[in-house]
Rosetta silent file (secondary structure, phi, psi, omega in degrees, C-alpha in Angstrom):
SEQUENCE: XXXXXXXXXXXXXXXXXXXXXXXXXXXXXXXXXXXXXXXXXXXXXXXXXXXXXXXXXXXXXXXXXXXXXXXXXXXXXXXXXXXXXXXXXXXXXXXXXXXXXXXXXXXXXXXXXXXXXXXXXXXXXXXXXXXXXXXXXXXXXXXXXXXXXXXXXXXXXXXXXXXXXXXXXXXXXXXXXXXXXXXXXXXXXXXXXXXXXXXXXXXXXXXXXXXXXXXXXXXXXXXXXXXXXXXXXXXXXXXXXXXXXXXXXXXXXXXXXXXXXXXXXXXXXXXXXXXXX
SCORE:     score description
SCORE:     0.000 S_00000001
   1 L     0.000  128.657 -153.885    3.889    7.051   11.461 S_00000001
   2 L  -109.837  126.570 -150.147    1.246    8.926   13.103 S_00000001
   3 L  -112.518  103.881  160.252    1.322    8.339   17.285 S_00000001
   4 L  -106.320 -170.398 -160.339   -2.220    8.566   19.044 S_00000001
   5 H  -111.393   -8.712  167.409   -2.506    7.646   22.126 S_00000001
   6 H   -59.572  -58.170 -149.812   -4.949    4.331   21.117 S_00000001
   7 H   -62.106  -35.303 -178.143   -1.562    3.693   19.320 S_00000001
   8 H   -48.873  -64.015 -157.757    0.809    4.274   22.528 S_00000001
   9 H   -63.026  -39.845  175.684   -1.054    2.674   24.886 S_00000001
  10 H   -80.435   -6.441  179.912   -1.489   -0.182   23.533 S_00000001
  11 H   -94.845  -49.895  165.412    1.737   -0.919   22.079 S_00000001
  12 H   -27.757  -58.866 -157.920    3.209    0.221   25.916 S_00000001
  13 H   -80.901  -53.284 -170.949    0.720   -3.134   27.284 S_00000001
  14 H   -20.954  -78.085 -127.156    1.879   -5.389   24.084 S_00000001
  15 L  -117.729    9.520  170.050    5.488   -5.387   25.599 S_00000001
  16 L   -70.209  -17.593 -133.651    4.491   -4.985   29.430 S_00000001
  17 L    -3.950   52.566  145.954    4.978   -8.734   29.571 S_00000001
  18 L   111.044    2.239  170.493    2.009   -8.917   30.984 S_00000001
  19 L   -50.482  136.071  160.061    2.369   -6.170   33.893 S_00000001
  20 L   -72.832  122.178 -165.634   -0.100   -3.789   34.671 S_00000001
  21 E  -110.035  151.799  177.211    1.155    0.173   33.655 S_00000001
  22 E   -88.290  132.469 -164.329   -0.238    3.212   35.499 S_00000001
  23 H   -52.736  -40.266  171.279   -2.493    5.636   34.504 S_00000001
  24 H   -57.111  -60.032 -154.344    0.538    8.794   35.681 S_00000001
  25 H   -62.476  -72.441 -154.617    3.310    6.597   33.149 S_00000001
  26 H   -31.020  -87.278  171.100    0.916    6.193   30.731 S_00000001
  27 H   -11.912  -74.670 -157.148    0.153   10.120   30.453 S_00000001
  28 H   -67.565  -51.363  168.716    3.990   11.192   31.160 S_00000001
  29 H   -50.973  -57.475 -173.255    4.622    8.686   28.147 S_00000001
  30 H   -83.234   59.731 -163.308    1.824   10.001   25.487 S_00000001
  31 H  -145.239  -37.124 -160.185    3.142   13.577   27.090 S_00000001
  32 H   -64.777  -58.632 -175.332    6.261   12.759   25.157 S_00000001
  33 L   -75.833    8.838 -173.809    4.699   12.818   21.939 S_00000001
  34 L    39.720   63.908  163.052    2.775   16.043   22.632 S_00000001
  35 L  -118.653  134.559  154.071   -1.071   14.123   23.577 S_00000001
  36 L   -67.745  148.173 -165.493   -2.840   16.083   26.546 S_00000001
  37 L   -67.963  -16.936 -174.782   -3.554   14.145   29.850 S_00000001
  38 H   -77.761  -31.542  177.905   -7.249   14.386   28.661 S_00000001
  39 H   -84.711   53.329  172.547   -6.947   12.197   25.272 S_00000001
  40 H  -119.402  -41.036 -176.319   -4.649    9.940   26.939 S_00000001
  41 H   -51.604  -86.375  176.203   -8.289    9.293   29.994 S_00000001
  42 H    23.672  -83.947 -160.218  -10.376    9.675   27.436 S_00000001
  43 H   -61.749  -34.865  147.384   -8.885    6.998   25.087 S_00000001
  44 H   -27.909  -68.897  169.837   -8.490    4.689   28.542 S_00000001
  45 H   -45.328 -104.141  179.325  -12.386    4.762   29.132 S_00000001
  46 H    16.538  -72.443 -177.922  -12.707    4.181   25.594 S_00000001
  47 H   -75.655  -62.670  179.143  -10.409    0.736   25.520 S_00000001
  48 H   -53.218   -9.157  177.544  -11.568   -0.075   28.398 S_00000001
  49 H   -87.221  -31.298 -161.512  -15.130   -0.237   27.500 S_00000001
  50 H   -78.171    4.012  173.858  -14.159   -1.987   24.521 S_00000001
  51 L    98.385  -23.383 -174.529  -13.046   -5.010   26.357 S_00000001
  52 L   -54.969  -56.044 -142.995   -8.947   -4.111   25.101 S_00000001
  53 E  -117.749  134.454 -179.021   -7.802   -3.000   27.801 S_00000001
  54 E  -141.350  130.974  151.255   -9.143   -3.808   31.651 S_00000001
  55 E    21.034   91.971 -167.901   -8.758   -2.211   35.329 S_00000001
  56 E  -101.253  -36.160  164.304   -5.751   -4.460   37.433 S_00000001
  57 E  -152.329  170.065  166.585   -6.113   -1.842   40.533 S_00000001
  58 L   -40.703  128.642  146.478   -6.608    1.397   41.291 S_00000001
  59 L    80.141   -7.062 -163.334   -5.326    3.833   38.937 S_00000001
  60 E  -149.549  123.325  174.217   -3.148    1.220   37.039 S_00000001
  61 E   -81.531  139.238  159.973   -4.180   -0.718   33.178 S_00000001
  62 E  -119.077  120.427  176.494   -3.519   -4.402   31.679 S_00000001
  63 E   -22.752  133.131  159.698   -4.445   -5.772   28.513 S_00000001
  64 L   -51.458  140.771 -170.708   -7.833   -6.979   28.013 S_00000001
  65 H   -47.763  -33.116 -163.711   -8.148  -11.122   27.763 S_00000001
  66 H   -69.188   -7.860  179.283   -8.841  -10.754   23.953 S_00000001
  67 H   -93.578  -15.516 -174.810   -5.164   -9.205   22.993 S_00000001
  68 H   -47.716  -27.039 -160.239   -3.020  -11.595   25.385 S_00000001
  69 H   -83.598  -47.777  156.145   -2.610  -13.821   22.823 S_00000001
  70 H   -24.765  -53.540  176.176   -1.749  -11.385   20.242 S_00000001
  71 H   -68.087  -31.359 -177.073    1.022  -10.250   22.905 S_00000001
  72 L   -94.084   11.881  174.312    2.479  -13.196   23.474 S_00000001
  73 L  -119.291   10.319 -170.232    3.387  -14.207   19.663 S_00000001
  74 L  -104.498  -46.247  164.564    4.154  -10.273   18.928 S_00000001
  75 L   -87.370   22.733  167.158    7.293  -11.373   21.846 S_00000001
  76 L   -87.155   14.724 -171.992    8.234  -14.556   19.728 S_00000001
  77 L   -93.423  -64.703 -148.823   10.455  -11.617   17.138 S_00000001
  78 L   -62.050  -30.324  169.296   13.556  -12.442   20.150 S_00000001
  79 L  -118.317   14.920 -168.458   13.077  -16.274   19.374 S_00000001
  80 H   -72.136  -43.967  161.091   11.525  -17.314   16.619 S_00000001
  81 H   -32.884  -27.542 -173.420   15.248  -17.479   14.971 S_00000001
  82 H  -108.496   12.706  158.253   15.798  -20.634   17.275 S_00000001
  83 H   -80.523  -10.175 -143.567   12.158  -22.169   15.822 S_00000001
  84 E   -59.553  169.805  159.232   14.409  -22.169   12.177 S_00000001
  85 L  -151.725 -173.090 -173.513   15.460  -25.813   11.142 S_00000001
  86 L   -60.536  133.493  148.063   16.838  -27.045    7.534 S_00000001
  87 L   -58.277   81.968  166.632   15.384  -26.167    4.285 S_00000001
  88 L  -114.396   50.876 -167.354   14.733  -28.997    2.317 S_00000001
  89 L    62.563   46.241  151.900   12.758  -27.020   -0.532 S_00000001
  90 L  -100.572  169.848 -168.987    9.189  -27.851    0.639 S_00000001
  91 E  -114.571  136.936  165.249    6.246  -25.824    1.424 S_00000001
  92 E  -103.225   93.861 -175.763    3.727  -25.068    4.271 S_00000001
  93 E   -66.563  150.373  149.197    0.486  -24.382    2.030 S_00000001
  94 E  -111.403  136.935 -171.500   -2.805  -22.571    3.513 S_00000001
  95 E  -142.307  114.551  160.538   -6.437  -23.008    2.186 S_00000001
  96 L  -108.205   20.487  170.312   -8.985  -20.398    3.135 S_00000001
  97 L   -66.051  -31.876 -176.326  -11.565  -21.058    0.429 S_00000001
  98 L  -101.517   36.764  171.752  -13.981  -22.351    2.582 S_00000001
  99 L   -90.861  146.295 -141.908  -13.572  -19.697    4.941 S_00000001
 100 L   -99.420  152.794  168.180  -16.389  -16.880    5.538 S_00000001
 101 L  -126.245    4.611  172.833  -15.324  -13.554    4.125 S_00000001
 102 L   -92.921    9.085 -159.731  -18.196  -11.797    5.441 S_00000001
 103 L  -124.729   89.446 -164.050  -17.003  -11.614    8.763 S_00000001
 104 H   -49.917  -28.508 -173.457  -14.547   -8.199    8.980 S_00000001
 105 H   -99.144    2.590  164.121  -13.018   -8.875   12.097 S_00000001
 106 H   -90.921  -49.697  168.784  -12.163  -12.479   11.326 S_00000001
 107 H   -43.675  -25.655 -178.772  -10.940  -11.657    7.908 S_00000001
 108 H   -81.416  -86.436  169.811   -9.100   -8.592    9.554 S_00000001
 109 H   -26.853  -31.424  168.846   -7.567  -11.325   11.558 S_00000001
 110 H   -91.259  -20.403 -177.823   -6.765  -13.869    9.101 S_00000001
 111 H   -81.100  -35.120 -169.798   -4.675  -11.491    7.063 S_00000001
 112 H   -55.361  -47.395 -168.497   -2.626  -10.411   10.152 S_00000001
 113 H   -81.039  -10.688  165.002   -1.826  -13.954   11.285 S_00000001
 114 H   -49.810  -66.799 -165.065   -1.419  -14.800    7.168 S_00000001
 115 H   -60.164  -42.104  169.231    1.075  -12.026    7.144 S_00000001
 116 H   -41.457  -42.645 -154.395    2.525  -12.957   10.382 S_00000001
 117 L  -109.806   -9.288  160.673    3.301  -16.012    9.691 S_00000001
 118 L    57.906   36.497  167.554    5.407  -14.830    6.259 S_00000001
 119 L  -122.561  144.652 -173.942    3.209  -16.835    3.860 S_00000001
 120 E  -105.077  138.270  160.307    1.937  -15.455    0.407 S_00000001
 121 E   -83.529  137.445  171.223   -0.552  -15.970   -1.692 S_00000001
 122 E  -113.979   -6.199  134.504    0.076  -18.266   -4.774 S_00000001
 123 E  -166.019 -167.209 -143.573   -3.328  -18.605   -6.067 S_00000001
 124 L   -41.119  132.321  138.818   -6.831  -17.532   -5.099 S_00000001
 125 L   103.654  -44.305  164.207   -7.455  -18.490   -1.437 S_00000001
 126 E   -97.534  122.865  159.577   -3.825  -20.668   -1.234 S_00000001
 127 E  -131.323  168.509 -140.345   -0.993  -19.567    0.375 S_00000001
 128 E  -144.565  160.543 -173.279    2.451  -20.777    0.905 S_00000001
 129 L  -174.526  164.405 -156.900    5.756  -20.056    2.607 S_00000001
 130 E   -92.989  151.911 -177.739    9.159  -22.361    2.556 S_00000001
 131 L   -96.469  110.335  178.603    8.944  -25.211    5.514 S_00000001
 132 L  -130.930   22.468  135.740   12.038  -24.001    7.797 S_00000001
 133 E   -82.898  144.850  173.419   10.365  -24.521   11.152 S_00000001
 134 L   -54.921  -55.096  174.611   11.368  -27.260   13.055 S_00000001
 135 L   -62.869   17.766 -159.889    7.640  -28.122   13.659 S_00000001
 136 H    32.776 -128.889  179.572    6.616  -27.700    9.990 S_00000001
 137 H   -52.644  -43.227 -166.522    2.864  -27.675    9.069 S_00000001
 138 H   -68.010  -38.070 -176.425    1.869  -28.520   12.852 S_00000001
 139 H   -67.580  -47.254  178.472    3.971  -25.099   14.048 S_00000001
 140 H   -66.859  -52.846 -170.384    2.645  -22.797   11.345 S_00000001
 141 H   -57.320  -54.623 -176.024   -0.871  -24.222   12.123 S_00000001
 142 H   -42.080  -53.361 -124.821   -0.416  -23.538   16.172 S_00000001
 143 H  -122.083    0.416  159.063    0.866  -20.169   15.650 S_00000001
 144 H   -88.583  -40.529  167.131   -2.241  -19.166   13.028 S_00000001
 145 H   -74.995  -44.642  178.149   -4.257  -20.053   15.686 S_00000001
 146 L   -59.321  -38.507 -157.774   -2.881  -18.351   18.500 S_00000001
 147 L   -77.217    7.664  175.358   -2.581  -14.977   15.926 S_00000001
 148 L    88.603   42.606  155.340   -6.975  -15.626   16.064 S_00000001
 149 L   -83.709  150.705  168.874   -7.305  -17.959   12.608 S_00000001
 150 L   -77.044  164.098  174.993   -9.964  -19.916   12.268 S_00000001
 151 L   -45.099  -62.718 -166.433   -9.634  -23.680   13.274 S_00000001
 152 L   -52.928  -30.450 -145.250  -11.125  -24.618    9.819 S_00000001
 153 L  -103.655  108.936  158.955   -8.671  -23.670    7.666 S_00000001
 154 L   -16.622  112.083  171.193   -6.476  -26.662    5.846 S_00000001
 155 E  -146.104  119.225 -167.379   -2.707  -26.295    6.559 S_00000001
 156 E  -149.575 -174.695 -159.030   -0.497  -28.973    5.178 S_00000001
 157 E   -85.919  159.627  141.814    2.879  -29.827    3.717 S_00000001
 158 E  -173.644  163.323 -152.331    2.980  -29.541    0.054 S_00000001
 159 L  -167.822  146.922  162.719    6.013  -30.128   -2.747 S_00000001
 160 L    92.795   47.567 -171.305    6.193  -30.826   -6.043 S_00000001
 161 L   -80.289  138.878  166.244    4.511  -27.629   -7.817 S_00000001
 162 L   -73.292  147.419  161.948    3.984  -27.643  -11.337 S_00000001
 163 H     4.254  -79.687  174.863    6.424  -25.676  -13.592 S_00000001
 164 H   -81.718    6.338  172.669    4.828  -22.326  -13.667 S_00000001
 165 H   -88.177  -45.263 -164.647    4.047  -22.455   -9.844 S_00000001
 166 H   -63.291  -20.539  165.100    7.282  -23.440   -8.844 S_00000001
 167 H   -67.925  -43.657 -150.000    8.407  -19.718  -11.221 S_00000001
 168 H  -110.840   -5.272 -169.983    5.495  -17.729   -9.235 S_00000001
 169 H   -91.015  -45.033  174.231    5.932  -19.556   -5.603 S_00000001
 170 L   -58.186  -15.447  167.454   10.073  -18.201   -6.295 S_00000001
 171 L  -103.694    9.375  177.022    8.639  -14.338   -6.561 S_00000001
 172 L   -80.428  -28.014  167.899    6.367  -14.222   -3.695 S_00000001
 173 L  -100.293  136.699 -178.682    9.390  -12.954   -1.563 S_00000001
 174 L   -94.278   48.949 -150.519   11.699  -10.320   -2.289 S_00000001
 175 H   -46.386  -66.267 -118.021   14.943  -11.588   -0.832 S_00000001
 176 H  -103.934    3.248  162.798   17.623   -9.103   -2.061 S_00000001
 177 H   -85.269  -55.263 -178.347   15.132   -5.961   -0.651 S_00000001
 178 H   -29.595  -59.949 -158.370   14.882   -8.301    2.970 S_00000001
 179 H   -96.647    7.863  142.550   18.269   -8.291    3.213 S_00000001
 180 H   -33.852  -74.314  178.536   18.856   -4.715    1.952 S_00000001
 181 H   -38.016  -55.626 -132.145   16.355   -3.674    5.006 S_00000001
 182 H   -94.697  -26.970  161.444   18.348   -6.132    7.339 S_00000001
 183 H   -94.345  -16.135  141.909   21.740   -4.136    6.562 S_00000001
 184 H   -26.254  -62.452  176.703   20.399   -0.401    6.057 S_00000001
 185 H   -48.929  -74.561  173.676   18.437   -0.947    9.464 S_00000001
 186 H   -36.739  -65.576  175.208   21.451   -2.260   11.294 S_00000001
 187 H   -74.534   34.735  172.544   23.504    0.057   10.546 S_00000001
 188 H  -137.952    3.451  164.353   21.264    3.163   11.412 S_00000001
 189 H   -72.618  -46.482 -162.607   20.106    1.452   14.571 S_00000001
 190 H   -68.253  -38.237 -156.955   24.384    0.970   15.491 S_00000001
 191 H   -75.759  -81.442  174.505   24.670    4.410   14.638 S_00000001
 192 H    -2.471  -60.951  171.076   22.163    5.554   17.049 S_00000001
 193 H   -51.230  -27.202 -144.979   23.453    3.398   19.765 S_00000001
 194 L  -115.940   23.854 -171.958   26.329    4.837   19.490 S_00000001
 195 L  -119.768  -46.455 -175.031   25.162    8.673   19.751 S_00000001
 196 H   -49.297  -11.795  161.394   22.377    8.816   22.107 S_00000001
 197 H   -42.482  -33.384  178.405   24.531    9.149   25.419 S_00000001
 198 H   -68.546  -19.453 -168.343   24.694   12.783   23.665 S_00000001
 199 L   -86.430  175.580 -177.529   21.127   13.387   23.444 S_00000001
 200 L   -83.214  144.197 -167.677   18.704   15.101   26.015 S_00000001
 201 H   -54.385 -110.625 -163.488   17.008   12.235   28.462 S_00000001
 202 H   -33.925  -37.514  155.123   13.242   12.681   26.535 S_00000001
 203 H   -42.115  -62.294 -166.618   15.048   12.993   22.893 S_00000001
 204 H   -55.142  -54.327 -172.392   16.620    9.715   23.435 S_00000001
 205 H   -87.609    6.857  164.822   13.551    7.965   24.619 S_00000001
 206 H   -74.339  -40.129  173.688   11.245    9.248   22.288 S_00000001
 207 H   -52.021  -42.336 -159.927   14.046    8.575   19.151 S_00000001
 208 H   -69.826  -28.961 -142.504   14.394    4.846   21.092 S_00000001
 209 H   -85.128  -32.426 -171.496   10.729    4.408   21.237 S_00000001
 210 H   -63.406  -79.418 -160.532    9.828    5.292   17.332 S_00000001
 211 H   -83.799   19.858  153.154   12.406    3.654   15.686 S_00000001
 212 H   -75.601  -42.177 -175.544   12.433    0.581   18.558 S_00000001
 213 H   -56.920  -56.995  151.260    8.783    0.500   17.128 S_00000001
 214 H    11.985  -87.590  148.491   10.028    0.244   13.841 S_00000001
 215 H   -45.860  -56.758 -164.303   12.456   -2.199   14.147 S_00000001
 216 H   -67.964  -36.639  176.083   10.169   -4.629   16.565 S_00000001
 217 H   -58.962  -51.348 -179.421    7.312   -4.581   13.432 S_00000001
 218 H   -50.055  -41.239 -164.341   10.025   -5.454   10.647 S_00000001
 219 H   -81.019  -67.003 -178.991   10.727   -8.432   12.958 S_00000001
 220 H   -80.274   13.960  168.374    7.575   -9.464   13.752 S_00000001
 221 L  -103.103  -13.750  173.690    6.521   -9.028   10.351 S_00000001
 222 L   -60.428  162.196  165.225    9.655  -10.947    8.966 S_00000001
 223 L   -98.851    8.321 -130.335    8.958  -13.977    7.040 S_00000001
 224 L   -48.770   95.891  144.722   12.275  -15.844    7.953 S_00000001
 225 L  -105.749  156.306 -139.943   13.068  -17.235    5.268 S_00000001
 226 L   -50.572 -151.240  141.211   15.287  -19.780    4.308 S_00000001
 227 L  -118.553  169.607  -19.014   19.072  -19.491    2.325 S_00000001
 228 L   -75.630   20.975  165.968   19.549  -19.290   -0.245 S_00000001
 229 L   -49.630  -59.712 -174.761   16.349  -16.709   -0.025 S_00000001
 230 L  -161.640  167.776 -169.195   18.237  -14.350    1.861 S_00000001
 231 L   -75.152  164.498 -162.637   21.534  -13.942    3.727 S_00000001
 232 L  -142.512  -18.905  169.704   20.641  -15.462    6.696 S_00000001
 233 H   -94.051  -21.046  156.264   24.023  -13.824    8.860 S_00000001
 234 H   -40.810  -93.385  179.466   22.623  -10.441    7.749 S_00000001
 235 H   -23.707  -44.784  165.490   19.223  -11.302    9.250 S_00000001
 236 H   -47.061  -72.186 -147.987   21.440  -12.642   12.636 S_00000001
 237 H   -39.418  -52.929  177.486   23.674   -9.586   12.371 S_00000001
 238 H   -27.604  -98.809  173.143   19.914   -7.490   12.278 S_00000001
 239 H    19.461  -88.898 -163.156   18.486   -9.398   15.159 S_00000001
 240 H   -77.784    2.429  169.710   20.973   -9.025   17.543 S_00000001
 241 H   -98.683  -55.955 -178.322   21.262   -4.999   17.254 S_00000001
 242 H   -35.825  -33.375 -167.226   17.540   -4.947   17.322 S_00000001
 243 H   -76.179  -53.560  166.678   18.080   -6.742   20.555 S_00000001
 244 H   -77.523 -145.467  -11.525   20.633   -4.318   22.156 S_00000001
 245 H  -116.976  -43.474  176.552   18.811   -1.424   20.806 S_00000001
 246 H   -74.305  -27.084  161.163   15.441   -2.856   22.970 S_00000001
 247 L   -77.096   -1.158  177.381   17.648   -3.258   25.961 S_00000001
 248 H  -100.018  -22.512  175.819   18.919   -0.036   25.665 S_00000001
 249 H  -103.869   14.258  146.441   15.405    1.702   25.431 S_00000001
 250 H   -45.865  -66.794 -158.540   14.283   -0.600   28.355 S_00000001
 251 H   -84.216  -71.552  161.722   16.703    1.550   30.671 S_00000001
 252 H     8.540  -83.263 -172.242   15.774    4.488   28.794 S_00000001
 253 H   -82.687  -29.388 -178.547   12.144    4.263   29.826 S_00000001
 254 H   -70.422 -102.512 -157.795   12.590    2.615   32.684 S_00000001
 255 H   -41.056  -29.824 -179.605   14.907    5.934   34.036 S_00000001
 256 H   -85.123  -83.819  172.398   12.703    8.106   32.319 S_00000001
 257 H   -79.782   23.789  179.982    8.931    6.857   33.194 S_00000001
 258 L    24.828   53.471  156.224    9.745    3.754   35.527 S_00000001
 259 L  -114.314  120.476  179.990    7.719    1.395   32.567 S_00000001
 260 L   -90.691   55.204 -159.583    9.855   -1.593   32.461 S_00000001
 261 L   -80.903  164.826  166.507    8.796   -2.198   28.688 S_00000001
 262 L  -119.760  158.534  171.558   10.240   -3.888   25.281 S_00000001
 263 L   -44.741  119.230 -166.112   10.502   -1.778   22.356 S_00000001
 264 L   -66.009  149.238  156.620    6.250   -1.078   21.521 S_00000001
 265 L  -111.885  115.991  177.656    4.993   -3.049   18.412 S_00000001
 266 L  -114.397  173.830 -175.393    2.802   -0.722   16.541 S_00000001
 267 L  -131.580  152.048  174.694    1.200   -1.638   13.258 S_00000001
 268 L   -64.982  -53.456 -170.773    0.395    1.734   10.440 S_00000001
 269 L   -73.698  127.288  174.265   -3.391    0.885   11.300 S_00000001
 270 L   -39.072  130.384  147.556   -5.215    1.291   14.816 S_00000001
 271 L   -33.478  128.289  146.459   -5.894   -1.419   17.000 S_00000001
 272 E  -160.591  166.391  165.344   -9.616   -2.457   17.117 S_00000001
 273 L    83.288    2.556  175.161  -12.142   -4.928   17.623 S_00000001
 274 L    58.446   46.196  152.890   -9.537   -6.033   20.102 S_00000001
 275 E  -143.647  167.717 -179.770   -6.988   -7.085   17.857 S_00000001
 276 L   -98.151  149.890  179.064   -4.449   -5.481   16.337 S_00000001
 277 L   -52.872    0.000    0.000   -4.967   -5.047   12.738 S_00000001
C-alpha cells in the first residue's frame, strides 16, 4: 500500500471523530512515513481548495462537510456487529438500472456504498446480500444513502429465487476465504500486540498505523454475513482484537504525536471528488 500524504491526511480526519488535527501533527505524522513538510502544505492547500478538507482555526484542519458522512459510517466497523439479527434465508435486493451511469462521481459512489454495504451483483444492475440486519431493507436503504447513493434506487426484500439463482446468489460470497482472513488476521494482529512493547516508539506507531489501516478496511469492507456463511465466533474473535489493537495505537499516537485518533481507514485508491473511492 502506497502512503501519500492525500492518503494520511485524510484517513488521520476519517477517525478524528470529528476533531480538528494540526497542521505540526499532521507533518510529524506524514514525517513518519518519510513525506517532506512541503508535500504534506502543499497537499493541505490542495484539499482544502477542493472543498475535502476545511480551516477550524489557525493552523489546525477538519474534514470538509462533503466527507462527514462518509466518516461517520466508516466508524460503524466497532458496531455494526450489534445491527446483526436472525437469518431467516431472505434477501435485501438492489436495482440500479434506472440509474445514470454517466455521472463518474456518482457511479464512483454507488460502487463504494454497493460494496460497503456487502451486497453483490446477481444479475445486470441487481444486487443482493442475505437480510441479517435487524432493520432489513429500510437499514440497508438508510445506510446506501448516507455512503452518497442515489435516493432513486429500488431496495426491497426479496425470496424465493428461481433454481439457478438461488446456485449463483450461494457463490457471490466466499465464506471459507472470510473466515480464513478473520483467523490469519487475528492471529498476526495478537502477535504484534504482544511484541511491540519491544519496538522503538516510531516503529511501533508506524507498524500500528499500517496494519491498524489494514485491519479497519477489512472491517469496514466486511459483508457480515450470516451462519452458516461463515463462522460467525471467528468474525467476533476478529473484531474484538481489531478493537484492542485500535486502542492500543490510540495511545501509541496519542504519546507519540498527541492525535487522539482510531486506527486510519484508507482505501488502495485516493480520495477525490470528496469522497473516498
Amino acid at each position: 500500500m502506497e502512503l501519500t500524504a492525500k492518503k494520511i491526511i485524510l484517513g488521520l480526519l476519517l477517525v478524528s471523530d470529528g476533531r480538528a488535527l494540526t497542521v505540526r501533527s499532521l507533518i510529524d505524522a506524514c514525517a513518519l512515513f518519510g513525506i517532506k513538510e512541503n508535500n504534506v502544505r502543499v497537499t493541505l492547500t490542495r484539499l482544502s481548495a477542493d472543498g475535502l478538507i476545511e480551516a477550524s482555526s489557525r493552523g489546525a484542519y477538519a474534514l470538509g462537510p462533503p466527507v462527514l458522512s462518509l466518516a461517520d459510517q466508516v466508524a460503524t466497523w466497532q458496531t455494526m456487529e450489534q445491527q446483526l439479527g436472525p437469518w431467516h434465508g431472505g434477501f435485501v435486493a438492489v436495482y440500479t438500472g434506472t440509474l445514470t451511469r454517466s455521472n463518474r462521481k456518482a457511479l464512483r459512489q454507488r460502487e463504494r456504498a454497493l460494496e460497503m454495504c456487502g451486497l453483490r451483483e446477481l444479475d445486470p444492475d441487481l444486487y443482493v446480500r442475505p437480510d441479517n440486519f435487524q432493520g432489513g431493507a429500510e437499514f440497508i436503504r438508510q445506510r446506501l444513502r448516507a455512503l452518497g447513493m442515489e435516493a432513486e434506487a429500488a431496495v426491497f426484500a426479496a425470496s424465493d429465487f428461481d433454481g439457478e439463482r438461488r446456485e449463483r446468489v450461494a457463490k457471490l460470497w466466499d465464506g471459507r476465504s472470510l473466515d480464513a482472513h478473520y483467523r490469519k488476521d487475528q492471529q498476526r494482529l495478537e502477535d504484534w500486540l504482544g511484541r511491540y512493547q519491544m519496538l522503538e516508539q516510531e516503529v511501533a506507531a508506524r507498524e500500528v498505523y499500517i496494519m491498524g489501516a489494514q485491519a479497519v478496511r477489512s472491517l469496514v469492507f466486511d459483508p457480515w454475513l450470516p451462519a452458516p456463511m461463515i463462522d460467525e465466533a471467528a468474525r467476533h474473535a476478529y473484531l474484538e482484537t481489531v478493537k484492542r489493537f485500535d486502542d492500543t495505537g490510540k495511545a501509541l499516537w496519542d504519546r507519540r504525536f498527541q492525535i487522539r485518533i482510531g486506527m486510519p481507514y484508507m482505501t488502495e485508491e485516493q480520495p477525490t471528488s470528496g469522497v473516498l473511492q
